Structure formats: structure tokens, C-alpha cells
Amino acid sequence: EVLLVSSPWDGCGHTVMYQDSGTLASKNYPGTYPNYTLCEKKIQVPPGKRLILKIGDLDIESQKCESSYLSIQSSSTVHGPYCGNVMPVPKEIILDSNEATIHFESRSHVSGRGFLLSYASSDHPDLITCLERANHYTKAEFRYCPAGCRDIAGDISGNIGEGYRDTSLLCKSAIHAGVVADELGGQISVTLHKGISRYEGVVANGVPSLEGSLSDKRFTFTSNGCNKSLSLEEGFLSKSQVTASSYWEETNEFGQLLLWSPDKAWLQVPGWSWASNHSSNREWLEIDLGEKKRITGIKTTGSRSMNFNFYVKTFTMNYKNNNSKWRTYKGILSNEEKVFQGNSNSGDIVRNNFIPPIVARYVRIVPQTWNQRIALKLELMGCRIMPANSSFTHSMWQKPSQSTETSLGKEDRTVTEPIPSEETNLAIIVPILIVLFLFLFSGICISFYFYFFFTGCWKQIKQPFTRHQSTEFTISYSNEKETPQKLDLVTSDMAGNSCSPQRLSFCSACRAHNRKRDGPGTDLYVHPRCIVKQLNILGKERQLFWIFFFLELLEKFPDSVIATAGGNDGRHSGMDGVQECA
């Protein structure tokens, strides 16, 4: 027997490895793996963490696992060999170290899919494989998808809006929905719902979704709400501005001039699209959002014209803010510009998500390849910028690891900072502000009350005392131009003609004086012209205080009357003889 010497990697198929997770499969999976092949891969997670492996599928043609098998070797233990017939294959393997070597080899065989496994660090005990479907679960759960599930064979049906058929692959659907990035993997939260009669098929993030029929259940992904159409915001289309490097002026068969201008680039605007006058990768379409926004995705379509099959196949994204240079949106794990997969025809809508999102005011779509002529209609998704002081962070916006962050570069780090949705912040902030305002207003009112009525603003009448039928208040003022003085309130039990009462620090030129009438009692006289003058020389705040001041006096002496300047009215003397304090 002749043994063919194989390369340690020629038997390895689909492989995506990231710092915390990854996916590895045999060559041609899920087709038949080659004869006489060998695959050896070293996988690892950060130091100090344990390695968790899950074998999603294993189908190796071997009776005793001698010539064809899969084994997993850590620093102290060898797990396997496994071939699916002799030794039961564990659903999960937890190693005592942070690294291991995956060893797969085969000899001559007729059939067999080989293997597919996923791994993650011990930080993610809820790891699932790329092959798990929603109908494997009976309730809503949190799960962790490994990196590398996008290109694994398996169908999905549905979209992010209405949800996905429960027979769809969970992690592949999460990539389609823009919940996680294929290069990173990430946490997902799934909610089950009653099924619908038909599921729409659309292309998103390089993953095709097929039309699906009636199902008993469907599932949706929990998101933070920052995936709404920016162009549907109130006044957005009028505030935003769309410009382009050029646009096509078409003369139709009737001699009419049709402008394929930039303002026709919005999906919400009916009719044909924007089309460039030239066909080169120096053409661009620019959008001014009016203010800095968080942009999480873009929907694109082609010319949408029966006469022209124009569309953009691939494109890149540039962005900037006020007084800054244009930056190119780059891949998560590389420092190279990210090329997005666009349309394959002129009518269907294709969605691409930005993970991490773009935070900018200006964005440019730069076509790289196209069909016949560059033509584009689009819609941007995202939300407004809110203060980043919340602990809420969606899984797809978590900051990359230090190594990944280095590859992004300083100019791109701002787009990884989490910003919660506008609705969440308003629901929390508005009630708090209302409560604080009411509390502050109440405190001010109480403080004024205690200050003016319990700190000596006027002297209370000492017990015992007798309330008489008439108690009059008199406040006179001086016509002389003099420096404003303090207002003094004098009662008959304080002093006769002396002006040594308790003083009020908030008053102006007026002084109070008392005049005893016949019989005992407390006589205070109020001159209305003094009141008018006081209100005129004070600001609005103090005018309000004086109104309440006189109301309080009337409340304390309910039987009193206010003297007028007109003289004797039969009940009391006028103000003519009232003396002024020196």
C-alpha cells in the first residue's frame, strides 16, 4: 500500500478564527471530504481562560477510528479519536487549558461529510454551533454565536422586520439581521412568536434569505432600536442634502430631457434613481445629514427602470464630520477598506449593516463595480446621537478587543462607543427632570415662607392681646430725592414717636409710622401711593413678593381697613397728618 504524504492543511476547509471564538470544518463540508487528507489546526483563546468546543457535525467513514478520525489534544489530555461509529461523540468538550490542536486525517473512503466544530472561551458557556436552529428551543434564550457562521451551508427565511422562520439557522440569521458580525461572532437574544403565512426573501450582509411558507413559529432578535429609517424622520428629507460627482442627462425617444439627479437617490422618492454621467470608481454620491448621526446600515437598489438595468455591484463607504478629512470605513479585523456587496439586479433591495456603526454627519457611497452604468437609490438606517453615559451596550456595538482596536486606528475608534437609543433616554430623563423641578420649586417657596415670617421680617404681637374692630396700616413715603432706605413696620406696642422698630432689609424709600387713635389697640396706617411707588421701583420678583406681603398683613388683621389719602371718611382719619420718620 502506498501512503500519500499530505500537507497539514490540505484537509482543512472553512476556517474562521477570532480571539474569543471560531469555526473549523473539513474540506468540502458538507460534501464528501477528500481521500488521504490531513488537517491540523491550533486554536486558542486568551490566557487565563479555558477552551470550550462544540462538535456540530461528525460523519467520518471508519469502522474502528484507526485510519480516519478526529482528535483534540490539549496540553495534558487527548480527546478522541472520534469517527461517529465506535466512540460516542460528546456534545461539548471543556478543556483545562486555553489552547488545543485539532487533528483530522482520512484514508480511502466512499462517503462522509467530515466534521464541523465551533469553539469559544469560558466567558461564553452558552456557546452554540453554526448548525443550530430556532426550533431546537422552546423559549426565548440568550445564546453566543461563534465567528464564521455566514458561509456554512443551511437555509434561512425571513428578514429583520417581520422575523425569521423557526427552521432557519440561528447564527446565520443573526448575521443576516445585522445583530452580529461574521468576523467576530457575539451574543444574541432570541424571542419566539407565532408563525406567519409567508416569509420574504431578501439579501443582507452577504447572506441570501429565501422565501418561506407558513410555519408554526418564528423568531426575532432583540435590538436597541437604532435601526430605523433616517429618511423617514420628520423633516429629514428637507434638512438633508444630496450631492454627487456628476449625474446623467438622458434624452428619451420623445425628445424629452430626463435628469437622473442626486435628489432622486432616496428610496422614498418615486421614479428612477440617481445615475452618474461617467462610469469610473471616482464617482460618488454624498449625503449631508444636517447633524452628526449614528448610522447602522444602508439599503440600496438599482435604477428601478424597465428600460435600463443599471445597478452597483460593490461599493465602499467614506465619512467625515465638520472640518475633518474624509475617512474610509474599514474592516473589523484589518486596516483595509471594507468592500460591501451591493445589488445583483436593478430592482431588489439589498441591506448592509455597519458593525461598528458610523458616527458622522457626511457620508459618501463610492461605487467600485457596476452593471452598464452607475445607478443607485438608497436608504440610511440608524438613530440620533444621545449622551453616551448609559451602561447599556448592544452586543453588536461592543468594543473590539485590544488587538482589534489597534487595527482600527485612532480615527475609527469613535464609532465603537455605545450610545443608547433616544426613546430609552427620554423615558428616563423626562420624569426625573419634572420631579427635580417640582422639588426645587417647592423648596424655594418653603424657604421664602420661613425667611419672611420666622426670621424677624416683622415683629409678632405678643400675648396677651385683644383684637379690636379696626386695625389700620399706614406706610408713607418721602418725596425728597434721597438714598433708598429700609422699610420699617411699626406697631403701637413698639414705640410711640421713635423710629426704632425691627427693620426689613428688602424695602426701599418708604417708612412706616404709627398713630394712636382713641382707645387701646394696634394702629398701622397704609398709604396707597407708597404702595404704588414701591411696586413701580421694584423688579417683577419683588413686586410679586410685595403683593403676597400685603395679603399676609390682611390675613393677620382681618378686621383692618386701608386708609386712603382722601381724608376722613367717618371711620378713620386720612393720611394728611401722618408724620414721616426721619
Coordinates of C-alpha atoms in Angstrom, one line a residue:
E1 CA 0.0 0.0 0.0
V2 CA 1.3 3.4 -1.0
L3 CA 0.8 6.1 1.6
L4 CA 0.4 9.6 0.2
V5 CA 2.1 12.3 2.2
S6 CA -0.3 15.2 2.7
S7 CA 0.2 18.8 3.8
P8 CA -1.0 19.5 7.3
W9 CA -3.6 21.9 5.9
D10 CA -4.9 20.4 2.7
G11 CA -7.7 18.6 4.5
C12 CA -8.9 21.8 6.3
G13 CA -12.0 23.5 4.9
H14 CA -13.9 26.5 6.1
T15 CA -11.9 28.2 8.9
V16 CA -12.6 31.4 10.7
M17 CA -10.7 32.1 13.9
Y18 CA -11.1 35.1 16.1
Q19 CA -9.7 36.0 19.6
D20 CA -12.6 34.6 21.5
S21 CA -14.3 32.2 19.2
G22 CA -14.1 30.5 15.8
T23 CA -15.4 27.8 13.4
L24 CA -13.5 25.0 11.7
A25 CA -14.7 22.4 9.2
S26 CA -13.2 19.7 7.0
K27 CA -12.6 20.3 3.3
N28 CA -15.7 20.3 1.1
Y29 CA -18.0 20.2 4.1
P30 CA -20.9 19.4 4.0
G31 CA -19.8 17.5 0.9
T32 CA -17.6 14.4 1.0
Y33 CA -14.1 15.1 2.4
P34 CA -11.1 14.0 0.2
N35 CA -9.2 10.7 0.3
Y36 CA -5.8 10.7 2.0
T37 CA -6.1 14.1 3.6
L38 CA -4.8 15.7 6.7
C39 CA -5.9 18.8 8.7
E40 CA -4.1 20.1 11.7
K41 CA -5.1 23.4 13.3
K42 CA -4.0 25.0 16.6
I43 CA -6.8 27.0 18.2
Q44 CA -6.5 29.2 21.3
V45 CA -8.3 31.8 23.4
P46 CA -6.8 34.5 25.7
P47 CA -4.6 33.2 28.5
G48 CA -6.3 32.6 31.8
K49 CA -9.4 31.3 30.1
R50 CA -10.5 27.7 29.3
L51 CA -11.4 26.5 25.9
I52 CA -14.9 25.2 25.1
L53 CA -15.5 23.1 22.0
K54 CA -18.8 22.0 20.5
I55 CA -18.9 19.5 17.6
G56 CA -21.8 20.4 15.4
D57 CA -21.5 17.6 12.9
L58 CA -19.3 14.5 12.6
D59 CA -19.6 12.0 9.8
I60 CA -16.4 10.0 9.1
E61 CA -16.3 6.7 7.3
S62 CA -14.3 4.4 9.6
Q63 CA -15.1 1.2 11.5
K64 CA -12.6 1.5 14.3
C65 CA -11.4 5.1 14.1
E66 CA -7.9 3.9 13.1
S67 CA -7.3 5.3 9.6
S68 CA -9.9 8.2 9.5
Y69 CA -10.7 10.1 12.7
L70 CA -10.9 13.4 14.5
S71 CA -9.0 14.0 17.8
I72 CA -8.5 17.0 20.1
Q73 CA -5.3 17.3 22.0
S74 CA -4.7 19.8 24.8
S75 CA -1.6 20.2 27.0
S76 CA -2.5 17.3 29.2
T77 CA -5.3 15.4 27.6
V78 CA -6.2 13.8 24.2
H79 CA -9.9 13.7 23.4
G80 CA -10.8 11.1 20.8
P81 CA -10.3 9.6 18.4
Y82 CA -13.9 10.2 17.1
C83 CA -15.4 8.9 14.0
G84 CA -19.1 8.6 14.8
N85 CA -19.4 4.9 14.9
V86 CA -17.3 3.5 17.8
M87 CA -17.0 6.1 20.5
P88 CA -20.0 8.4 21.3
V89 CA -19.3 12.0 20.3
P90 CA -19.7 14.4 23.2
K91 CA -21.9 17.5 22.6
E92 CA -19.4 19.7 24.5
I93 CA -15.8 19.5 25.5
I94 CA -14.4 21.8 28.1
L95 CA -10.6 21.7 28.2
D96 CA -8.3 22.6 31.2
S97 CA -6.2 24.9 29.1
N98 CA -6.6 27.9 26.7
E99 CA -5.3 26.1 23.6
A100 CA -5.6 22.8 21.7
T101 CA -4.7 21.1 18.4
I102 CA -7.4 19.8 16.1
H103 CA -6.2 16.8 14.2
F104 CA -8.2 15.2 11.3
E105 CA -7.0 12.7 8.8
S106 CA -8.6 10.3 6.3
R107 CA -7.7 7.4 4.1
S108 CA -9.6 5.9 1.2
H109 CA -13.4 6.1 1.7
V110 CA -16.6 6.4 -0.3
S111 CA -18.7 8.8 1.7
G112 CA -18.7 11.1 4.7
R113 CA -19.2 14.8 5.4
G114 CA -16.2 15.1 7.7
F115 CA -16.7 17.4 10.7
L116 CA -17.7 20.9 11.7
L117 CA -16.9 22.3 15.2
S118 CA -17.1 25.7 17.0
Y119 CA -15.1 26.9 19.9
A120 CA -15.1 29.9 22.4
S121 CA -13.6 30.9 25.6
S122 CA -15.0 30.1 29.0
D123 CA -16.5 33.6 29.1
H124 CA -19.2 32.2 26.8
P125 CA -20.6 29.0 28.3
D126 CA -23.8 29.5 26.2
L127 CA -21.9 28.8 23.0
I128 CA -23.9 27.2 20.2
T129 CA -22.7 25.9 16.8
C130 CA -23.5 27.3 13.4
L131 CA -25.9 24.5 12.7
E132 CA -28.4 25.1 15.5
R133 CA -31.9 26.3 14.5
A134 CA -34.6 28.1 16.5
N135 CA -36.9 25.0 16.5
H136 CA -34.3 23.4 18.8
Y137 CA -35.6 25.6 21.6
T138 CA -38.9 26.1 23.2
K139 CA -38.5 29.5 24.9
A140 CA -36.6 32.8 24.4
E141 CA -33.0 32.5 25.4
F142 CA -29.6 34.2 25.2
R143 CA -27.0 32.4 23.1
Y144 CA -23.5 33.0 21.9
C145 CA -22.7 32.6 18.2
P146 CA -19.1 31.9 17.2
A147 CA -17.3 33.7 14.5
G148 CA -17.5 32.2 11.0
C149 CA -21.2 31.1 10.6
R150 CA -22.1 33.1 7.5
D151 CA -20.8 30.7 4.8
I152 CA -21.9 27.5 6.5
A153 CA -24.4 25.6 4.3
G154 CA -28.0 25.9 5.5
D155 CA -31.1 28.0 4.6
I156 CA -32.8 30.9 6.3
S157 CA -36.1 32.5 5.5
G158 CA -37.4 35.9 6.6
N159 CA -35.9 39.3 7.5
I160 CA -35.2 41.6 10.4
G161 CA -38.5 43.3 10.2
E162 CA -41.1 40.5 10.4
G163 CA -38.8 37.9 11.8
Y164 CA -37.4 34.5 10.6
R165 CA -38.9 31.1 10.1
D166 CA -38.1 28.8 13.1
T167 CA -36.4 26.4 10.8
S168 CA -33.7 29.0 9.9
L169 CA -30.1 28.7 11.2
L170 CA -29.9 30.9 14.3
C171 CA -26.4 32.4 13.8
K172 CA -26.7 32.8 10.1
S173 CA -29.9 34.7 10.6
A174 CA -28.2 36.9 13.2
I175 CA -25.6 37.9 10.6
H176 CA -28.4 38.5 8.1
A177 CA -30.2 40.7 10.6
G178 CA -27.0 42.7 11.4
V179 CA -27.1 41.6 15.1
V180 CA -23.5 40.2 15.0
A181 CA -20.6 40.4 12.6
D182 CA -19.4 37.1 11.0
E183 CA -15.8 38.1 11.7
L184 CA -16.5 38.5 15.5
G185 CA -19.5 36.4 16.5
G186 CA -21.4 37.6 19.5
Q187 CA -24.3 37.4 21.9
I188 CA -27.8 37.1 20.6
S189 CA -31.2 37.3 22.3
V190 CA -34.0 35.4 20.6
T191 CA -37.7 35.8 21.1
L192 CA -40.3 33.3 19.8
H193 CA -43.6 34.3 18.2
K194 CA -46.5 32.8 16.4
G195 CA -45.6 32.0 12.8
I196 CA -46.9 33.8 9.7
S197 CA -48.1 32.6 6.4
R198 CA -45.2 33.8 4.2
Y199 CA -41.6 34.9 4.8
E200 CA -39.9 37.4 2.5
G201 CA -36.6 36.6 0.9
V202 CA -34.0 39.4 0.8
V203 CA -30.2 39.7 0.7
A204 CA -28.5 41.3 3.6
N205 CA -24.8 41.4 4.7
G206 CA -23.9 38.9 2.0
V207 CA -26.4 36.3 3.2
P208 CA -29.3 35.4 1.0
S209 CA -32.7 34.7 2.6
L210 CA -35.2 32.5 0.8
E211 CA -38.9 32.9 0.7
G212 CA -40.6 30.7 3.2
S213 CA -44.0 29.2 3.7
L214 CA -46.3 29.0 6.7
S215 CA -44.7 27.9 9.9
D216 CA -45.9 27.3 13.5
K217 CA -43.4 29.7 15.0
R218 CA -41.0 32.4 14.0
F219 CA -38.3 34.3 15.9
T220 CA -37.0 37.8 16.2
F221 CA -33.8 39.3 17.6
T222 CA -33.8 41.8 20.4
S223 CA -32.1 45.1 19.4
N224 CA -31.6 48.5 20.9
G225 CA -33.8 50.2 18.3
C226 CA -31.1 52.1 16.4
N227 CA -32.0 50.6 13.1
K228 CA -34.9 52.8 12.0
S229 CA -35.0 54.6 8.7
L230 CA -33.3 58.0 9.0
S231 CA -35.1 59.3 5.9
L232 CA -38.5 58.7 7.5
E233 CA -37.7 61.1 10.4
E234 CA -39.8 64.2 10.4
G235 CA -38.2 66.8 8.2
F236 CA -35.2 64.7 7.4
L237 CA -35.5 64.9 3.6
S238 CA -35.8 68.7 3.7
K239 CA -32.9 69.1 6.1
S240 CA -30.6 66.7 4.4
Q241 CA -28.7 67.4 1.2
V242 CA -27.7 65.0 -1.5
T243 CA -24.9 65.8 -4.0
A244 CA -22.9 63.8 -6.5
S245 CA -19.8 63.9 -8.5
S246 CA -22.0 64.0 -11.7
Y247 CA -25.4 63.0 -13.0
W248 CA -26.8 61.7 -16.3
E249 CA -29.0 63.8 -18.5
E250 CA -31.0 61.5 -20.7
T251 CA -32.9 62.4 -23.8
N252 CA -35.7 59.9 -24.3
E253 CA -37.3 58.7 -27.6
F254 CA -39.8 61.6 -27.4
G255 CA -37.0 64.2 -27.2
Q256 CA -37.7 64.9 -23.5
L257 CA -34.8 65.6 -21.2
L258 CA -34.7 63.4 -18.1
L259 CA -32.4 64.3 -15.2
W260 CA -31.0 61.3 -13.2
S261 CA -30.1 63.9 -10.5
P262 CA -28.9 63.2 -6.9
D263 CA -32.2 64.2 -5.3
K264 CA -33.8 61.1 -6.8
A265 CA -31.4 58.8 -4.8
W266 CA -33.8 58.4 -1.9
L267 CA -35.8 55.1 -1.8
Q268 CA -38.8 57.1 -0.6
V269 CA -38.8 59.3 -3.8
P270 CA -40.7 57.6 -6.6
G271 CA -39.4 57.2 -10.1
W272 CA -35.9 56.4 -11.4
S273 CA -32.7 56.7 -9.5
W274 CA -29.5 58.8 -9.5
A275 CA -27.1 57.8 -12.2
S276 CA -23.6 59.1 -12.8
N277 CA -22.7 60.8 -16.1
H278 CA -19.4 58.8 -16.2
S279 CA -18.5 55.3 -15.3
S280 CA -15.4 55.1 -13.1
N281 CA -14.6 54.4 -9.4
R282 CA -14.0 58.2 -8.9
E283 CA -17.8 58.8 -8.9
W284 CA -19.6 59.3 -5.6
L285 CA -22.9 60.1 -4.0
E286 CA -22.7 62.3 -0.9
I287 CA -25.3 62.9 1.8
D288 CA -25.3 65.7 4.4
L289 CA -27.4 64.5 7.3
G290 CA -27.6 68.0 8.8
E291 CA -26.0 66.9 12.1
K292 CA -23.9 64.0 13.4
K293 CA -25.9 60.8 13.4
R294 CA -25.3 57.2 14.3
I295 CA -25.6 55.2 11.0
T296 CA -26.0 51.4 11.5
G297 CA -26.9 50.3 8.0
I298 CA -27.8 51.1 4.4
K299 CA -30.3 49.7 1.9
T300 CA -29.5 50.0 -1.8
T301 CA -31.2 49.3 -5.1
G302 CA -30.6 50.0 -8.8
S303 CA -32.2 52.2 -11.4
R304 CA -35.7 50.7 -11.0
S305 CA -36.3 51.4 -14.6
M306 CA -37.8 48.9 -17.1
N307 CA -35.7 50.4 -19.8
F308 CA -32.3 50.3 -18.0
N309 CA -30.7 47.5 -16.0
F310 CA -28.3 49.8 -14.1
Y311 CA -27.1 48.9 -10.6
V312 CA -24.0 49.0 -8.3
K313 CA -22.4 45.6 -7.6
T314 CA -19.9 46.6 -4.9
F315 CA -19.2 49.9 -3.1
T316 CA -17.1 51.4 -0.3
M317 CA -18.1 54.0 2.3
N318 CA -16.4 57.2 3.3
Y319 CA -17.5 59.5 6.1
K320 CA -16.5 62.7 8.0
N321 CA -17.7 65.4 10.4
N322 CA -17.4 69.2 10.3
N323 CA -13.9 70.4 9.5
S324 CA -12.4 67.0 9.3
K325 CA -11.0 64.8 6.5
W326 CA -12.7 62.0 4.7
R327 CA -12.2 58.6 6.3
T328 CA -12.7 55.2 4.7
Y329 CA -14.8 52.7 6.5
K330 CA -12.5 49.7 7.3
G331 CA -12.9 46.1 8.1
I332 CA -13.1 44.9 11.7
L333 CA -10.0 42.8 11.7
S334 CA -7.9 44.6 9.1
N335 CA -6.8 48.1 8.2
E336 CA -8.1 47.8 4.6
E337 CA -11.2 49.5 3.3
K338 CA -14.3 47.3 3.6
V339 CA -16.0 46.5 0.3
F340 CA -19.7 45.9 0.6
Q341 CA -21.7 43.6 -1.6
G342 CA -24.4 45.6 -3.4
N343 CA -27.1 44.6 -5.9
S344 CA -27.4 41.8 -8.4
N345 CA -30.2 43.4 -10.4
S346 CA -31.8 46.8 -10.7
G347 CA -35.0 46.2 -8.7
D348 CA -34.3 44.2 -5.5
I349 CA -33.3 45.9 -2.2
V350 CA -30.1 44.8 -0.5
R351 CA -29.2 45.7 3.0
N352 CA -25.7 46.1 4.6
N353 CA -25.1 46.8 8.3
F354 CA -22.1 48.8 9.7
I355 CA -20.6 46.9 12.6
P356 CA -19.3 49.0 14.3
P357 CA -21.7 51.8 13.2
I358 CA -20.6 55.0 11.5
V359 CA -20.9 58.2 13.6
A360 CA -20.8 61.1 11.2
R361 CA -22.6 64.0 9.5
Y362 CA -21.4 63.4 6.0
V363 CA -21.3 60.0 4.2
R364 CA -20.2 59.1 0.7
I365 CA -21.0 56.0 -1.3
V366 CA -18.2 55.2 -3.7
P367 CA -19.2 52.5 -6.3
Q368 CA -16.4 50.0 -7.1
T369 CA -18.1 47.8 -9.7
W370 CA -21.4 48.2 -11.5
N371 CA -23.6 46.9 -14.4
Q372 CA -23.7 49.1 -17.5
R373 CA -23.9 52.4 -15.7
I374 CA -23.6 53.5 -12.0
A375 CA -27.2 54.0 -10.7
L376 CA -28.3 54.0 -7.1
K377 CA -31.3 54.5 -4.8
L378 CA -30.7 54.2 -1.1
E379 CA -32.0 54.5 2.5
L380 CA -29.9 55.0 5.6
M381 CA -30.7 53.4 8.9
G382 CA -29.7 54.5 12.4
C383 CA -30.6 56.9 15.1
R384 CA -29.8 60.3 16.6
I385 CA -26.8 60.8 18.8
M386 CA -27.5 60.7 22.6
P387 CA -25.1 61.2 25.5
A388 CA -23.0 58.0 26.0
N389 CA -23.5 57.8 29.7
S390 CA -25.6 54.6 29.8
S391 CA -24.3 51.2 30.8
F392 CA -26.5 49.7 28.1
T393 CA -24.4 48.2 25.3
H394 CA -25.8 46.1 22.5
S395 CA -23.8 43.1 21.5
M396 CA -23.0 44.2 18.0
W397 CA -21.6 47.5 19.3
Q398 CA -19.3 46.1 22.0
K399 CA -15.8 47.4 21.7
P400 CA -13.4 45.1 19.9
S401 CA -10.5 43.6 21.8
Q402 CA -7.3 45.5 22.2
S403 CA -5.7 43.8 19.2
T404 CA -8.7 44.6 17.0
E405 CA -8.9 48.1 18.2
T406 CA -5.3 48.7 17.2
S407 CA -6.1 47.6 13.7
L408 CA -9.0 50.1 13.5
G409 CA -6.7 53.0 14.2
K410 CA -7.3 56.1 16.3
E411 CA -9.5 57.8 13.7
D412 CA -12.1 55.0 13.7
R413 CA -12.4 54.4 17.5
T414 CA -15.2 56.9 17.9
V415 CA -17.6 54.7 16.0
T416 CA -17.4 51.9 18.5
E417 CA -18.7 53.8 21.5
P418 CA -22.2 52.7 22.6
I419 CA -24.9 55.3 22.5
P420 CA -28.4 54.3 23.7
S421 CA -31.5 54.9 21.8
E422 CA -33.4 58.2 22.0
E423 CA -36.6 56.6 23.3
T424 CA -34.8 54.9 26.2
N425 CA -33.2 58.1 27.4
L426 CA -36.3 60.3 27.1
A427 CA -38.4 57.8 29.1
I428 CA -35.9 58.0 32.0
I429 CA -34.7 61.7 31.8
V430 CA -38.1 63.5 31.4
P431 CA -39.7 62.2 34.6
I432 CA -36.5 62.8 36.6
L433 CA -36.4 66.4 35.3
I434 CA -40.0 67.0 36.2
V435 CA -39.6 65.7 39.7
L436 CA -36.4 67.7 40.3
F437 CA -38.2 70.9 39.0
L438 CA -41.1 70.4 41.4
F439 CA -38.8 69.6 44.3
L440 CA -36.8 72.8 43.6
F441 CA -39.8 75.0 43.2
S442 CA -41.3 73.6 46.5
G443 CA -38.1 74.2 48.3
I444 CA -37.9 77.8 47.1
C445 CA -41.5 78.5 48.3
I446 CA -40.9 77.0 51.7
S447 CA -37.6 78.9 52.1
F448 CA -39.3 82.2 51.4
Y449 CA -42.1 81.5 53.8
F450 CA -39.7 80.6 56.7
Y451 CA -37.4 83.5 55.9
F452 CA -40.0 86.2 55.9
F453 CA -42.2 85.0 58.7
F454 CA -39.9 83.3 61.2
T455 CA -36.6 85.3 60.9
G456 CA -37.9 88.7 62.1
C457 CA -39.4 90.3 58.9
W458 CA -41.9 91.9 61.3
K459 CA -42.4 91.6 64.9
Q460 CA -45.3 89.4 66.0
I461 CA -47.8 90.9 68.5
K462 CA -47.0 89.5 71.9
Q463 CA -49.6 87.8 74.0
P464 CA -51.8 88.7 75.6
F465 CA -53.5 91.0 73.2
T466 CA -57.0 91.9 72.1
R467 CA -58.2 92.1 68.5
H468 CA -60.1 95.3 68.0
Q469 CA -62.7 96.2 65.4
S470 CA -60.4 98.4 63.4
T471 CA -56.8 98.0 62.8
E472 CA -55.3 100.3 60.2
F473 CA -52.0 100.1 58.4
T474 CA -50.1 103.2 57.2
I475 CA -47.0 103.3 55.1
S476 CA -45.8 106.8 54.0
Y477 CA -43.1 107.8 51.7
S478 CA -40.8 110.7 51.3
N479 CA -40.9 113.0 48.2
E480 CA -37.3 114.0 48.7
K481 CA -34.7 112.5 46.5
E482 CA -32.7 110.5 48.9
T483 CA -30.8 107.3 49.1
P484 CA -33.3 104.4 49.3
Q485 CA -33.9 103.5 52.9
K486 CA -35.2 100.4 54.6
L487 CA -38.9 100.0 55.2
D488 CA -39.9 99.9 58.8
L489 CA -43.1 98.3 60.2
V490 CA -44.2 99.9 63.5
T491 CA -46.9 98.7 65.8
S492 CA -48.3 100.7 68.7
D493 CA -46.8 98.4 71.3
M494 CA -43.2 99.0 70.0
A495 CA -42.6 102.7 70.4
G496 CA -44.6 106.0 70.2
N497 CA -42.8 108.5 68.0
S498 CA -39.5 106.8 67.9
C499 CA -38.3 105.1 64.7
S500 CA -36.5 102.2 66.2
P501 CA -38.6 99.2 65.1
Q502 CA -37.4 96.0 63.7
R503 CA -36.2 96.7 60.1
L504 CA -36.9 94.9 56.9
S505 CA -33.9 94.5 54.6
F506 CA -35.9 94.1 51.4
C507 CA -37.6 97.5 51.4
S508 CA -36.9 100.9 49.6
A509 CA -37.6 104.6 50.4
C510 CA -40.8 104.1 52.4
R511 CA -41.0 104.1 56.2
A512 CA -43.9 103.1 58.4
H513 CA -45.2 105.2 61.2
N514 CA -48.0 104.6 63.7
R515 CA -50.5 107.0 65.2
K516 CA -52.6 106.1 68.2
R517 CA -56.2 106.6 67.9
D518 CA -58.8 106.8 70.7
G519 CA -58.6 103.8 72.9
P520 CA -56.1 101.0 73.1
G521 CA -55.1 98.9 70.2
T522 CA -52.6 98.4 67.4
D523 CA -52.9 101.1 64.8
L524 CA -51.0 100.8 61.5
Y525 CA -51.7 103.1 58.5
V526 CA -51.0 102.2 54.9
H527 CA -50.6 104.9 52.3
P528 CA -51.7 103.6 48.9
R529 CA -49.4 106.0 47.0
C530 CA -46.5 104.4 48.9
I531 CA -47.6 101.0 47.8
V532 CA -47.8 102.1 44.1
K533 CA -44.4 103.7 44.3
Q534 CA -42.9 100.6 45.9
L535 CA -44.3 98.4 43.2
N536 CA -43.0 100.7 40.4
I537 CA -39.4 100.8 41.6
L538 CA -39.1 97.1 42.3
G539 CA -38.4 94.3 39.8
K540 CA -41.0 91.7 38.9
E541 CA -39.8 89.3 41.5
R542 CA -40.1 91.8 44.4
Q543 CA -43.4 93.1 43.0
L544 CA -44.7 89.6 43.4
F545 CA -43.3 89.5 47.0
W546 CA -45.0 92.8 48.0
I547 CA -48.4 91.6 46.7
F548 CA -48.1 88.5 48.9
F549 CA -46.7 90.7 51.8
F550 CA -49.9 92.9 51.9
L551 CA -52.1 89.8 51.6
E552 CA -50.4 88.3 54.6
L553 CA -50.9 91.5 56.6
L554 CA -54.7 91.5 55.8
E555 CA -54.8 87.8 56.7
K556 CA -53.2 88.5 60.1
F557 CA -55.6 91.5 60.8
P558 CA -58.8 90.6 59.0
D559 CA -60.8 93.4 60.6
S560 CA -58.5 96.2 59.4
V561 CA -59.1 98.7 56.7
I562 CA -56.7 100.5 54.5
A563 CA -56.6 104.3 54.9
T564 CA -56.9 106.4 51.8
A565 CA -55.2 109.7 51.0
G566 CA -58.6 111.5 50.8
G567 CA -59.1 112.4 54.4
N568 CA -61.7 111.5 56.9
D569 CA -64.4 109.0 55.8
G570 CA -66.1 108.7 59.2
R571 CA -64.3 105.7 60.4
H572 CA -60.7 107.0 60.5
S573 CA -58.6 110.0 59.6
G574 CA -57.0 110.4 56.3
M575 CA -53.3 110.4 55.5
D576 CA -52.7 114.1 55.6
G577 CA -51.4 114.3 59.1
V578 CA -49.3 111.2 59.1
Q579 CA -45.7 112.0 60.0
E580 CA -42.7 110.6 58.2
C581 CA -39.8 109.0 60.0
A582 CA -36.6 111.0 59.9

